[in-house]
Short mmCIF file of N, CA and C in Angstrom, two decimals:
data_model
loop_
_atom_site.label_atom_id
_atom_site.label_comp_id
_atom_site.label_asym_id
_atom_site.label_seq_id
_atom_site.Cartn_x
_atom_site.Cartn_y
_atom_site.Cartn_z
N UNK V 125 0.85 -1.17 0.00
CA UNK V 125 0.00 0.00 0.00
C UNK V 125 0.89 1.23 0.00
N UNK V 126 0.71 2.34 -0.93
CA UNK V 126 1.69 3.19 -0.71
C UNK V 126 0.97 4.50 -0.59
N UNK V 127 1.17 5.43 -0.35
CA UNK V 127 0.43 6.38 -0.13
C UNK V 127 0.68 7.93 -0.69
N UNK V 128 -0.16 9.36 -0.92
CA UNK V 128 0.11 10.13 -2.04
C UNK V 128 1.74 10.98 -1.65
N UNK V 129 2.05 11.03 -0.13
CA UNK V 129 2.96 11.70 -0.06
C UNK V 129 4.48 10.92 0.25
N UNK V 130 4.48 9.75 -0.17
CA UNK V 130 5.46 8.68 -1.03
C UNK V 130 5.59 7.92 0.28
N UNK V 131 6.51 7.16 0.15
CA UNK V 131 6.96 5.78 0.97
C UNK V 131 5.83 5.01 1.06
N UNK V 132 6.28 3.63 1.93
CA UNK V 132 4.89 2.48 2.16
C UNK V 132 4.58 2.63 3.56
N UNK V 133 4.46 1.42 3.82
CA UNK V 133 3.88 1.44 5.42
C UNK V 133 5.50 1.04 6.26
N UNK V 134 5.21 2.13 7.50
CA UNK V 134 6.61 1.80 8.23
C UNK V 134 7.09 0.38 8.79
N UNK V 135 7.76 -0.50 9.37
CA UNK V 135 7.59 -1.23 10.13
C UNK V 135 6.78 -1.43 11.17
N UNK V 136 6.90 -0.25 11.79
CA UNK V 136 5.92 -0.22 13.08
C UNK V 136 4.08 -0.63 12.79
N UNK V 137 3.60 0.30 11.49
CA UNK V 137 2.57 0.43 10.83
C UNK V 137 2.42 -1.00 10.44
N UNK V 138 3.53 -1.77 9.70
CA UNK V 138 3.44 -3.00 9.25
C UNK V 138 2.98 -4.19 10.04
N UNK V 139 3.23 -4.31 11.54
CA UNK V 139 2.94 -4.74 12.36
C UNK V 139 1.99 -4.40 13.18
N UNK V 140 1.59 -3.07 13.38
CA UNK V 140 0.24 -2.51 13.88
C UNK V 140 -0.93 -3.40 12.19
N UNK V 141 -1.19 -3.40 11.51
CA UNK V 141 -1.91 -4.06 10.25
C UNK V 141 -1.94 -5.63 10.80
N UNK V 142 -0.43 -6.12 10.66
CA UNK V 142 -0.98 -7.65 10.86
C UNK V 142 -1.74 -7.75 12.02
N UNK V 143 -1.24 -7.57 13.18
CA UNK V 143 -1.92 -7.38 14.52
C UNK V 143 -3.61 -7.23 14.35
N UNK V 144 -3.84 -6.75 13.33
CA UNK V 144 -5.78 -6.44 13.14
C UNK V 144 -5.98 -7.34 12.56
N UNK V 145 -5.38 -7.63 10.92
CA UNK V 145 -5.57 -9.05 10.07
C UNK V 145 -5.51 -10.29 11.03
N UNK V 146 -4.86 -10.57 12.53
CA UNK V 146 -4.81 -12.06 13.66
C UNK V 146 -6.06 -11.63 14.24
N UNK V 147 -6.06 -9.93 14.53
CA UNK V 147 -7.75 -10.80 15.50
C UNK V 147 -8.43 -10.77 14.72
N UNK V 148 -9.18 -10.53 13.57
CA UNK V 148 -9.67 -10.90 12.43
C UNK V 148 -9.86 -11.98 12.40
N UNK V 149 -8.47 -12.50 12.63
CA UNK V 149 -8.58 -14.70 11.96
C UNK V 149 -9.64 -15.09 13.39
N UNK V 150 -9.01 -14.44 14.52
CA UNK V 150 -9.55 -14.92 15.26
C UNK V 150 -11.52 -15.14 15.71
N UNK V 151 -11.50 -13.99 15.06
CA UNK V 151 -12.97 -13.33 14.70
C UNK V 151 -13.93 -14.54 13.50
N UNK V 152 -12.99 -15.01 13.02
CA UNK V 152 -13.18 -15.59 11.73
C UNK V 152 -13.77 -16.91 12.16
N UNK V 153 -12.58 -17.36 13.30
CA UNK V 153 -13.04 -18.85 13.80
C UNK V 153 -13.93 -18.97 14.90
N UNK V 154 -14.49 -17.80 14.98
CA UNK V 154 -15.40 -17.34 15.91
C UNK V 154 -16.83 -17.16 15.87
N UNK V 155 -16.96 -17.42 14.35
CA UNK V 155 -17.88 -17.59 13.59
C UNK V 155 -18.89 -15.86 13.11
N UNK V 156 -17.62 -14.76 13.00
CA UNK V 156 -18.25 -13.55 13.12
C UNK V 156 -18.38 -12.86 11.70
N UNK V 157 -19.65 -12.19 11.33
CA UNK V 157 -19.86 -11.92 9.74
C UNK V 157 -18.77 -11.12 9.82
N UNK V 158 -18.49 -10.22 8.00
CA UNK V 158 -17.61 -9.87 7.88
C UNK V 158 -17.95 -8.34 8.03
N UNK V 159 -19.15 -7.88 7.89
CA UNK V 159 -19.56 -6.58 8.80
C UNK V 159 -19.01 -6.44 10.38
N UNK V 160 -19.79 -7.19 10.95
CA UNK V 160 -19.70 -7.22 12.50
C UNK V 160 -17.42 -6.64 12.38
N UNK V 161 -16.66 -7.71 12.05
CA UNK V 161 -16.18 -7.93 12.08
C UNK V 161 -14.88 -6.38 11.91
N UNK V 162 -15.35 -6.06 10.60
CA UNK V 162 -15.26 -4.12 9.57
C UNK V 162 -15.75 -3.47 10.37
N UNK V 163 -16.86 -3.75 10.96
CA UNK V 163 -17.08 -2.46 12.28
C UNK V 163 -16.13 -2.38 13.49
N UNK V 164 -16.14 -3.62 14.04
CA UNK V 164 -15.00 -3.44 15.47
C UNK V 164 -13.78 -2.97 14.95
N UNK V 165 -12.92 -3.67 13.81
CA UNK V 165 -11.97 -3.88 13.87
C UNK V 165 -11.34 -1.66 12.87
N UNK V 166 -12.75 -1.44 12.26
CA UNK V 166 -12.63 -0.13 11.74
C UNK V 166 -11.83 -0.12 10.47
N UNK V 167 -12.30 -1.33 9.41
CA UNK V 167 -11.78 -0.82 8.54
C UNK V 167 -13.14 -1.90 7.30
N UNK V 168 -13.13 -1.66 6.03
CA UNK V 168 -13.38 -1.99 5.32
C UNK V 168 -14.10 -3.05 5.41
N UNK V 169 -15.24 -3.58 4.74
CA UNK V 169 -15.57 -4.60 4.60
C UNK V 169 -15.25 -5.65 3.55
N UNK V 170 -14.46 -4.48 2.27
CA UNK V 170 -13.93 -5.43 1.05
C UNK V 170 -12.35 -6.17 1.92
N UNK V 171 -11.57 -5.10 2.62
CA UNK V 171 -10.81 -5.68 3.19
C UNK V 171 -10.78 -7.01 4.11
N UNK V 172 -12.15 -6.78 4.87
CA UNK V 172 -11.92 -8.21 5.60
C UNK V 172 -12.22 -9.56 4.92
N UNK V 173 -13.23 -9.06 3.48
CA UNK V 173 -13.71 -10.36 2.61
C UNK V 173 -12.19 -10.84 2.15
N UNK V 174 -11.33 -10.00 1.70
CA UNK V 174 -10.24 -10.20 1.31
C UNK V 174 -9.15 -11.03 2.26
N UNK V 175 -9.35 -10.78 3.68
CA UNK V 175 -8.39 -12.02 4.83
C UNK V 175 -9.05 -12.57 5.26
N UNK V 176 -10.45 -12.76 4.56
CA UNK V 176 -11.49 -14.15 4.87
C UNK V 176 -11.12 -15.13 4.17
N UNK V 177 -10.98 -14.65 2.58
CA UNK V 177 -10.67 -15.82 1.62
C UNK V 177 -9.24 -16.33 2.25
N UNK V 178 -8.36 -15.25 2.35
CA UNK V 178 -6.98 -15.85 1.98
C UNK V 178 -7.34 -16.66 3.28
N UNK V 179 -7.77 -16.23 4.47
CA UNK V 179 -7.97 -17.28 5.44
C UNK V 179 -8.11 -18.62 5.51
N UNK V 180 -9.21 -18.62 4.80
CA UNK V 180 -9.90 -19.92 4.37
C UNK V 180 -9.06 -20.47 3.68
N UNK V 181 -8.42 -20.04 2.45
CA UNK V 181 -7.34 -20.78 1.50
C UNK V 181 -6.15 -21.87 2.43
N UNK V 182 -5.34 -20.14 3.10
CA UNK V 182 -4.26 -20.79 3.61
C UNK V 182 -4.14 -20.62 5.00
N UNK V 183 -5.47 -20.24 5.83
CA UNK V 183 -5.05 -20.31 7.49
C UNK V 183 -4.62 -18.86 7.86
N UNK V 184 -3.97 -19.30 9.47
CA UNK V 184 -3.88 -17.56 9.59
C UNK V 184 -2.34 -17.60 9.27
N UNK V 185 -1.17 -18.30 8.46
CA UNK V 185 -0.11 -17.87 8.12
C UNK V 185 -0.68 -16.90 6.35
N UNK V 186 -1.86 -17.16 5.79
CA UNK V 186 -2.00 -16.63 4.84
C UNK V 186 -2.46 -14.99 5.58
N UNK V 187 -2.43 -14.61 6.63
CA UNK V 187 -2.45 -12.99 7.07
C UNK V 187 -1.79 -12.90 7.51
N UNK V 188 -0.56 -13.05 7.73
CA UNK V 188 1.18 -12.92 8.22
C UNK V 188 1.85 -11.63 6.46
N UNK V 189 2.43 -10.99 7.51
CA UNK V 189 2.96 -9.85 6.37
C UNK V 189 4.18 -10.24 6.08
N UNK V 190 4.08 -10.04 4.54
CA UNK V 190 5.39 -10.48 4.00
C UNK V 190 6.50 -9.87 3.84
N UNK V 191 6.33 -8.53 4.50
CA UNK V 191 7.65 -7.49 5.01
C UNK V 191 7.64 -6.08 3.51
N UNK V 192 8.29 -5.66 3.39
CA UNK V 192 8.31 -4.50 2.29
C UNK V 192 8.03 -5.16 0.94
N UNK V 193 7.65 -4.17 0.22
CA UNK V 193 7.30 -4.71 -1.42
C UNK V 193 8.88 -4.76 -2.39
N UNK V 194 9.47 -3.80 -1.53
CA UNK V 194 11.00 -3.78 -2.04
C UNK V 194 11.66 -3.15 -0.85
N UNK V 195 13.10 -3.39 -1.23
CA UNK V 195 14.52 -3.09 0.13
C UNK V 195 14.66 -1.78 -0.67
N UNK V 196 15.06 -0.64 0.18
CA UNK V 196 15.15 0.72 -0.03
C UNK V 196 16.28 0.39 -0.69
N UNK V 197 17.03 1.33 -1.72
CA UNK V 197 18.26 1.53 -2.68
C UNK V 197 18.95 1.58 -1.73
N UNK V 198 18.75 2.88 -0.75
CA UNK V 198 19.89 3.04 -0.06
C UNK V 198 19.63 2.66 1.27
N UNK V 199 20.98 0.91 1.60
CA UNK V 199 20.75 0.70 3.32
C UNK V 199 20.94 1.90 4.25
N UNK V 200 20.78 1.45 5.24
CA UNK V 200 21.00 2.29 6.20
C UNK V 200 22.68 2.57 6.08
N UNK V 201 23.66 1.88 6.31
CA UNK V 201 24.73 2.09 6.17
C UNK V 201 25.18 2.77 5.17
N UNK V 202 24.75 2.72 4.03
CA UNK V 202 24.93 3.58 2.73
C UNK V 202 24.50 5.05 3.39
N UNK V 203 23.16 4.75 4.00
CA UNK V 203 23.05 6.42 4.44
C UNK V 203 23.68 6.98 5.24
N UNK V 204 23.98 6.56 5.85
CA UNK V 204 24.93 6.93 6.83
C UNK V 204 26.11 7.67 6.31
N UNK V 205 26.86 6.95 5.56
CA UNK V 205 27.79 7.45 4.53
C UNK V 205 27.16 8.81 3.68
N UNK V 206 26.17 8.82 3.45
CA UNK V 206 25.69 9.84 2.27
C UNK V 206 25.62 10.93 3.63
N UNK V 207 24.86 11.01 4.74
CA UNK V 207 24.98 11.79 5.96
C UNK V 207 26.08 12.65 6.08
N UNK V 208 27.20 11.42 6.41
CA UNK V 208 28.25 12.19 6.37
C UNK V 208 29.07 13.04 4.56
N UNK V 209 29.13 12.76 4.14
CA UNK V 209 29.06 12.86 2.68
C UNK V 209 28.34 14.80 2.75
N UNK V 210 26.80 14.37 3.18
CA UNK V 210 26.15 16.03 3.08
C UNK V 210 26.81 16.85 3.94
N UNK V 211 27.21 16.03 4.93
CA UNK V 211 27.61 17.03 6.62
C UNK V 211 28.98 18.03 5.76
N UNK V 212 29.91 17.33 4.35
CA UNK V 212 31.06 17.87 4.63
C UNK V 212 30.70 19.41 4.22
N UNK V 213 29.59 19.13 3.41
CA UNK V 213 28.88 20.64 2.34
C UNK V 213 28.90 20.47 1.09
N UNK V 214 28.75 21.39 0.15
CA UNK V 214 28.53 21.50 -1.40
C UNK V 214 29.95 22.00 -1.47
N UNK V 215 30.48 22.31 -1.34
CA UNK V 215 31.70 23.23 -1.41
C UNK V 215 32.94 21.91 -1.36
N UNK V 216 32.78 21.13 -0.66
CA UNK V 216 33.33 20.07 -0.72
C UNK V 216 33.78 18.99 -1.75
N UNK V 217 32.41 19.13 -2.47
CA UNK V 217 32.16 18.27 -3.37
C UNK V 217 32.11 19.09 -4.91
N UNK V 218 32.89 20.52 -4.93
CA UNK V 218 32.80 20.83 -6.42
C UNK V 218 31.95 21.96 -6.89
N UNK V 219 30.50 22.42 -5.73
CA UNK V 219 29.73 23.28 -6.14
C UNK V 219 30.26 24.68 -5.35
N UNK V 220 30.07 25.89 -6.45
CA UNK V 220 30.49 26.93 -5.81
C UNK V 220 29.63 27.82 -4.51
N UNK V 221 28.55 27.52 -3.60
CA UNK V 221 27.60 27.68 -2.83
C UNK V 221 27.40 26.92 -2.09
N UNK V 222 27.30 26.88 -0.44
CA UNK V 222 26.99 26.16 0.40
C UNK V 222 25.36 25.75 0.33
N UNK V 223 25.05 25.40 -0.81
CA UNK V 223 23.54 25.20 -1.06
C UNK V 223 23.35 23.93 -1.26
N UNK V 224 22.56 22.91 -0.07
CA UNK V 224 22.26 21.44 -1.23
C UNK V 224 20.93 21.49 -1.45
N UNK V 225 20.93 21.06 -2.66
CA UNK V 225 19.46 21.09 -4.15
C UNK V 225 19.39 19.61 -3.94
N UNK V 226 18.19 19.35 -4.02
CA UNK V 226 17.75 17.54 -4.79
C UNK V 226 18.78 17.58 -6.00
N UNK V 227 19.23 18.29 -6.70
CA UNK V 227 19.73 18.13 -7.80
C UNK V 227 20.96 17.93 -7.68
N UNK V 228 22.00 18.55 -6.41
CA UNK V 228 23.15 18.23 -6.09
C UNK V 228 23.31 17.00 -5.80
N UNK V 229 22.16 16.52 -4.57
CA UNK V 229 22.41 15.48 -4.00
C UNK V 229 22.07 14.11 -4.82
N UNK V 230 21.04 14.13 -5.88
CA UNK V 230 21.46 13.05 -6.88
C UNK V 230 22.59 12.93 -7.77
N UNK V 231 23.08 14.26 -7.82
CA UNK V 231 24.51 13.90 -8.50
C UNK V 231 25.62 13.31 -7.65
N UNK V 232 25.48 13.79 -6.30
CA UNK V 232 26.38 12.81 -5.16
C UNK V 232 26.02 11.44 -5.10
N UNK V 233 24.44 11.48 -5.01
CA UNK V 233 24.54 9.45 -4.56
C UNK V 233 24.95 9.15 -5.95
N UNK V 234 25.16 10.01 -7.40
CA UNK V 234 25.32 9.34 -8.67
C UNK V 234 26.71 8.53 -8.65
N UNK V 235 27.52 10.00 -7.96
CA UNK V 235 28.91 9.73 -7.81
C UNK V 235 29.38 8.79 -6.88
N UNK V 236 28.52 9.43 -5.87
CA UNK V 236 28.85 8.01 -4.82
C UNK V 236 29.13 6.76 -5.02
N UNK V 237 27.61 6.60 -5.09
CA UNK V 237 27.22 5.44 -5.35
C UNK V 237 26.87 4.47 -6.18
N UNK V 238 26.72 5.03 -7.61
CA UNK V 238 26.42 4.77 -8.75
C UNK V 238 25.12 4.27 -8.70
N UNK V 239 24.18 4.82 -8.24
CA UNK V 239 22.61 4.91 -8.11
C UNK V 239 21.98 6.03 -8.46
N UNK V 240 20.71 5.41 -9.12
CA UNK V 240 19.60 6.71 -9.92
C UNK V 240 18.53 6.77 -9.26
N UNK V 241 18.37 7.93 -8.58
CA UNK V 241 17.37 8.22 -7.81
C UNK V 241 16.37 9.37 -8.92
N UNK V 242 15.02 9.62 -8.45
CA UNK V 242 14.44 10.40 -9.26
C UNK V 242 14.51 11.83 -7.83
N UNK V 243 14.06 12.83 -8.53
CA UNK V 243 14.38 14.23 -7.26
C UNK V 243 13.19 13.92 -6.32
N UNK V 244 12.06 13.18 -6.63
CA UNK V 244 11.05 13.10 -5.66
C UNK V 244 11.32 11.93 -4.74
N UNK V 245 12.16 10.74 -5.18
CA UNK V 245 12.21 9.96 -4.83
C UNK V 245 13.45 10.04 -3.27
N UNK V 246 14.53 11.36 -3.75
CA UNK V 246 15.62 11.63 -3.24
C UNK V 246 15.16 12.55 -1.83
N UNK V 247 14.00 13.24 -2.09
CA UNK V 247 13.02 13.85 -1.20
C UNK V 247 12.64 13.27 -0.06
N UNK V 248 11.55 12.30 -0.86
CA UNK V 248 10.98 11.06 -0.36
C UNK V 248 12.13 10.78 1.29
N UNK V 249 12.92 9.80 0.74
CA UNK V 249 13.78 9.12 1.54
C UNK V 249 14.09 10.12 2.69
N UNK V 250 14.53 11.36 2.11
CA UNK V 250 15.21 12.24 3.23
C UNK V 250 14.63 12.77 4.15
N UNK V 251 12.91 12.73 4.29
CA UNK V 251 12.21 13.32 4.99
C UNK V 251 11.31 11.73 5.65
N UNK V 252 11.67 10.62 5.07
CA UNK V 252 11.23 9.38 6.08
C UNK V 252 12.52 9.33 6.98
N UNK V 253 13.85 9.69 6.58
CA UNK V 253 14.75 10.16 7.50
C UNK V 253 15.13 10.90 8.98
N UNK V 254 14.15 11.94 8.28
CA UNK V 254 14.37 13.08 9.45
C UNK V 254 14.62 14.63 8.86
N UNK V 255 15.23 14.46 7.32
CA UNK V 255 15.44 15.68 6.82
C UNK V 255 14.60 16.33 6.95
N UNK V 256 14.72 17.77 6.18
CA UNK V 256 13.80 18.75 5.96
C UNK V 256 14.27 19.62 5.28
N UNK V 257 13.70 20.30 4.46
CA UNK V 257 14.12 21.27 3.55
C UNK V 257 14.23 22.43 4.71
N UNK V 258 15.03 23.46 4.21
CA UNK V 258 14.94 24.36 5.07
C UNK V 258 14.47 25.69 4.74
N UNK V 259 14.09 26.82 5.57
CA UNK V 259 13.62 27.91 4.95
C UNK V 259 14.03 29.14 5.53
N UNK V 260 14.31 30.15 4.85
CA UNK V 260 15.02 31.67 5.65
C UNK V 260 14.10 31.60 6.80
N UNK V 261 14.53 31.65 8.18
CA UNK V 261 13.83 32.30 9.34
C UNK V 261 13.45 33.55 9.46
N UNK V 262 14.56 34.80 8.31
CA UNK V 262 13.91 36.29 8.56
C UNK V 262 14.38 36.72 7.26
N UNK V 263 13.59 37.79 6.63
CA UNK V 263 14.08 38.18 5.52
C UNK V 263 15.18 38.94 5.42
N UNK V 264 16.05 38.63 4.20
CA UNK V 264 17.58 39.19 3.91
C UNK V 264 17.95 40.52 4.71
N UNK V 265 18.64 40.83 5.06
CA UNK V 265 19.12 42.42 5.37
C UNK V 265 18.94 43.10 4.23
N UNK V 266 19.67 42.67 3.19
CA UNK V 266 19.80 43.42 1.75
C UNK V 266 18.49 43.88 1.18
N UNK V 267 17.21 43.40 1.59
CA UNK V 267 16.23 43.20 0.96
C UNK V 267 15.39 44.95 1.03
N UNK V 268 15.19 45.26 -0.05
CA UNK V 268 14.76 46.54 -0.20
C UNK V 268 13.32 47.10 -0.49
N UNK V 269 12.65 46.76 0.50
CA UNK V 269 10.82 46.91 0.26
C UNK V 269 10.36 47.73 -0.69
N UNK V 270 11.02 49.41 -0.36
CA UNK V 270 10.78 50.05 -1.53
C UNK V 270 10.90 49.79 -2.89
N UNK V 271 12.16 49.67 -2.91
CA UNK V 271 12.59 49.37 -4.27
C UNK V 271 11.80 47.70 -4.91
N UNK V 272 11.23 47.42 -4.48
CA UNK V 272 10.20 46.19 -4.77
C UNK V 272 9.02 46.54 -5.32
N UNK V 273 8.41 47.36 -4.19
CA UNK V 273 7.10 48.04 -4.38
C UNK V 273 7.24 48.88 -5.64
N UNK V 274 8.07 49.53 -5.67
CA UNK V 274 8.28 50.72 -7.14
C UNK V 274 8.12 49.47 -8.52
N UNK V 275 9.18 47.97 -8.31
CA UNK V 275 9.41 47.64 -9.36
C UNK V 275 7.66 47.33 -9.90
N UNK V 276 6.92 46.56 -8.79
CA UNK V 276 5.42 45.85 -8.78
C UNK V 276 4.70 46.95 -9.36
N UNK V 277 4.84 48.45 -8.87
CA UNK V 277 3.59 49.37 -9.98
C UNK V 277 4.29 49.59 -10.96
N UNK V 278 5.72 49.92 -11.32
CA UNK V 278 5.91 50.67 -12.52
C UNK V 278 6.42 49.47 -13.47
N UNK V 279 7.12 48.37 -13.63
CA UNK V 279 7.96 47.78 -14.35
C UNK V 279 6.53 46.51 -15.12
N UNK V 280 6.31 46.09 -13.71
CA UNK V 280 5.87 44.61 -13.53
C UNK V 280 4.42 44.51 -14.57
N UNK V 281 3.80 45.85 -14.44
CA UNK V 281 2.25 45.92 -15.40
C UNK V 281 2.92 45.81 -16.73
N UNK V 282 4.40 46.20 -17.11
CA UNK V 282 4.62 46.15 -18.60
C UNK V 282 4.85 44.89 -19.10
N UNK V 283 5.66 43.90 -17.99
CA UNK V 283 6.09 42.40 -17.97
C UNK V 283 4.68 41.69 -18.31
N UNK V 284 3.93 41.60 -17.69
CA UNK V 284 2.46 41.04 -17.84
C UNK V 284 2.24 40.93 -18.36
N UNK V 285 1.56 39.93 -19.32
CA UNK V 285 0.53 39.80 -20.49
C UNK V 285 -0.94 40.66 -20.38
N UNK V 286 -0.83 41.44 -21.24
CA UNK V 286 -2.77 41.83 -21.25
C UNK V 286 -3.59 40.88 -20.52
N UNK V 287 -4.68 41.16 -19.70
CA UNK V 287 -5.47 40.46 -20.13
C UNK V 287 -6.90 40.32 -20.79
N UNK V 288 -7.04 39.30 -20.86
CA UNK V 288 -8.49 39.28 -21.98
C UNK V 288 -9.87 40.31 -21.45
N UNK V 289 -10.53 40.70 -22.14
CA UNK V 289 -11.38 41.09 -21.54
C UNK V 289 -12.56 39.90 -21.13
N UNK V 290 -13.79 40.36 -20.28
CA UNK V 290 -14.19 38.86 -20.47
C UNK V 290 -15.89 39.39 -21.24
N UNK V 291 -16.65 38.48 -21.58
CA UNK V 291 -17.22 38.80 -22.87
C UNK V 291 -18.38 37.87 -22.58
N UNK V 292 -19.54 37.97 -22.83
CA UNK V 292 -20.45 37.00 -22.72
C UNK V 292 -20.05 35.57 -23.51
N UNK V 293 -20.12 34.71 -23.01
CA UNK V 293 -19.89 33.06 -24.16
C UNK V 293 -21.13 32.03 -23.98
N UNK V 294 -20.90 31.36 -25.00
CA UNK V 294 -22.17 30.31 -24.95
C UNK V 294 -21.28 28.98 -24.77
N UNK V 295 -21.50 28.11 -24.15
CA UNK V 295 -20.52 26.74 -24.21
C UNK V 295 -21.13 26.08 -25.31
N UNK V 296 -22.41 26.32 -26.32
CA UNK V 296 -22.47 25.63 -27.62
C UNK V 296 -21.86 26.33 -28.51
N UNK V 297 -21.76 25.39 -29.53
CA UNK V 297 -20.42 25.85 -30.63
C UNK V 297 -21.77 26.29 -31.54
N UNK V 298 -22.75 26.01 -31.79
CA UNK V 298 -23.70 25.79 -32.75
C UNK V 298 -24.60 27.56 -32.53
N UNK V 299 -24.23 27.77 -31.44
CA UNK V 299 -24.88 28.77 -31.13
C UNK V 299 -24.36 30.41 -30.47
N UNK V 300 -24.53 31.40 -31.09
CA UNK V 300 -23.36 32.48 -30.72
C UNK V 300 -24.10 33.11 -29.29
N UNK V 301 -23.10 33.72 -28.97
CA UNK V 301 -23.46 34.02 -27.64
C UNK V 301 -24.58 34.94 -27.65
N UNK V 302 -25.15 35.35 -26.84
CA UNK V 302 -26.49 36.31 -26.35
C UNK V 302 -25.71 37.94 -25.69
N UNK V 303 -26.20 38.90 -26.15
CA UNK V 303 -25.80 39.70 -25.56
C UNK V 303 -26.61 40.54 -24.76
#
């Protein structure tokens, strides 16, 4: 099961799941429908038809979890290495800015390690980690309000595209608009 803001289910999660799929079995030999069953247990009813069958097929080793769908690219020990690797800086490694980008750091595990990560994927990992992107706490010293505000009325209306006016429309093609 994977979910929209990436990775699968943790270990911990993985074992909190089977733990519901056993009393389930237990529920099962207990002679309990598969409602009754989706209500206590708070999840689905297609789900429990689903560790009814496999039940029935293969017992309760057929609701035993079979661990990750895949082993992460990078072990832990690899990360560890890449850790230290980020700790030394960008500057270290060739870039002129103490800045690391997703884009730096796939070119490091490239070099590293000779692994292809995608930038979401490089994300992904670093924030099931512990990372975090980081963000200015206060705005620049250098930063010049005025001279901003001047550019936004006088420069910025010329940068802009027109825009359209807006106009009565008909969504049929067959038929012109009404005015």
């Amino acid at each position: 099961m994977r979910y929209p803001q990436g990775g699968g289910l943790t270990p911990g999660r993985q074992a909190f799941r089977e733990r519901i799929r056993m009393e389930a079995a237990e529920r099962f030999g207990a002679g309990a429908s598969n409602a009754e069953v989706a209500k206590d247990l708070r999840v689905s009813v297609r789900s429990v038809q689903r560790w009814r069958r496999a039940w029935q097929n293969t017992g309760t080793d057929g609701l035993r979890s079979v661990g990750p769908v895949s082993l992460p690219k990078l072990s832990e020990k690899l990360f560890a290495v890449l850790e230290q690797e980020l700790a030394k800086g960008p500057v270290a490694h060739g870039w002129p800015d103490q800045t690391w980008t997703l884009a730096r750091i796939k070119t490091l595990i490239g070099r590293r390690f000779h692994k292809s990560f995608t930038l979401s994927g490089i994300s992904q990992m670093l924030r099931r980690r512990g990372w975090s992107h980081q963000v200015p706490a206060r705005r620049a010293v250098e930063r010049d309000d005025v001279a901003v505000a001047g550019w936004v009325k006088e420069t910025f209306p010329h940068v802009e595209a027109p825009r359209r006016r807006s106009m009565p429309t008909s969504f049929l093609r067959t038929r012109p608009a009404s005015r």
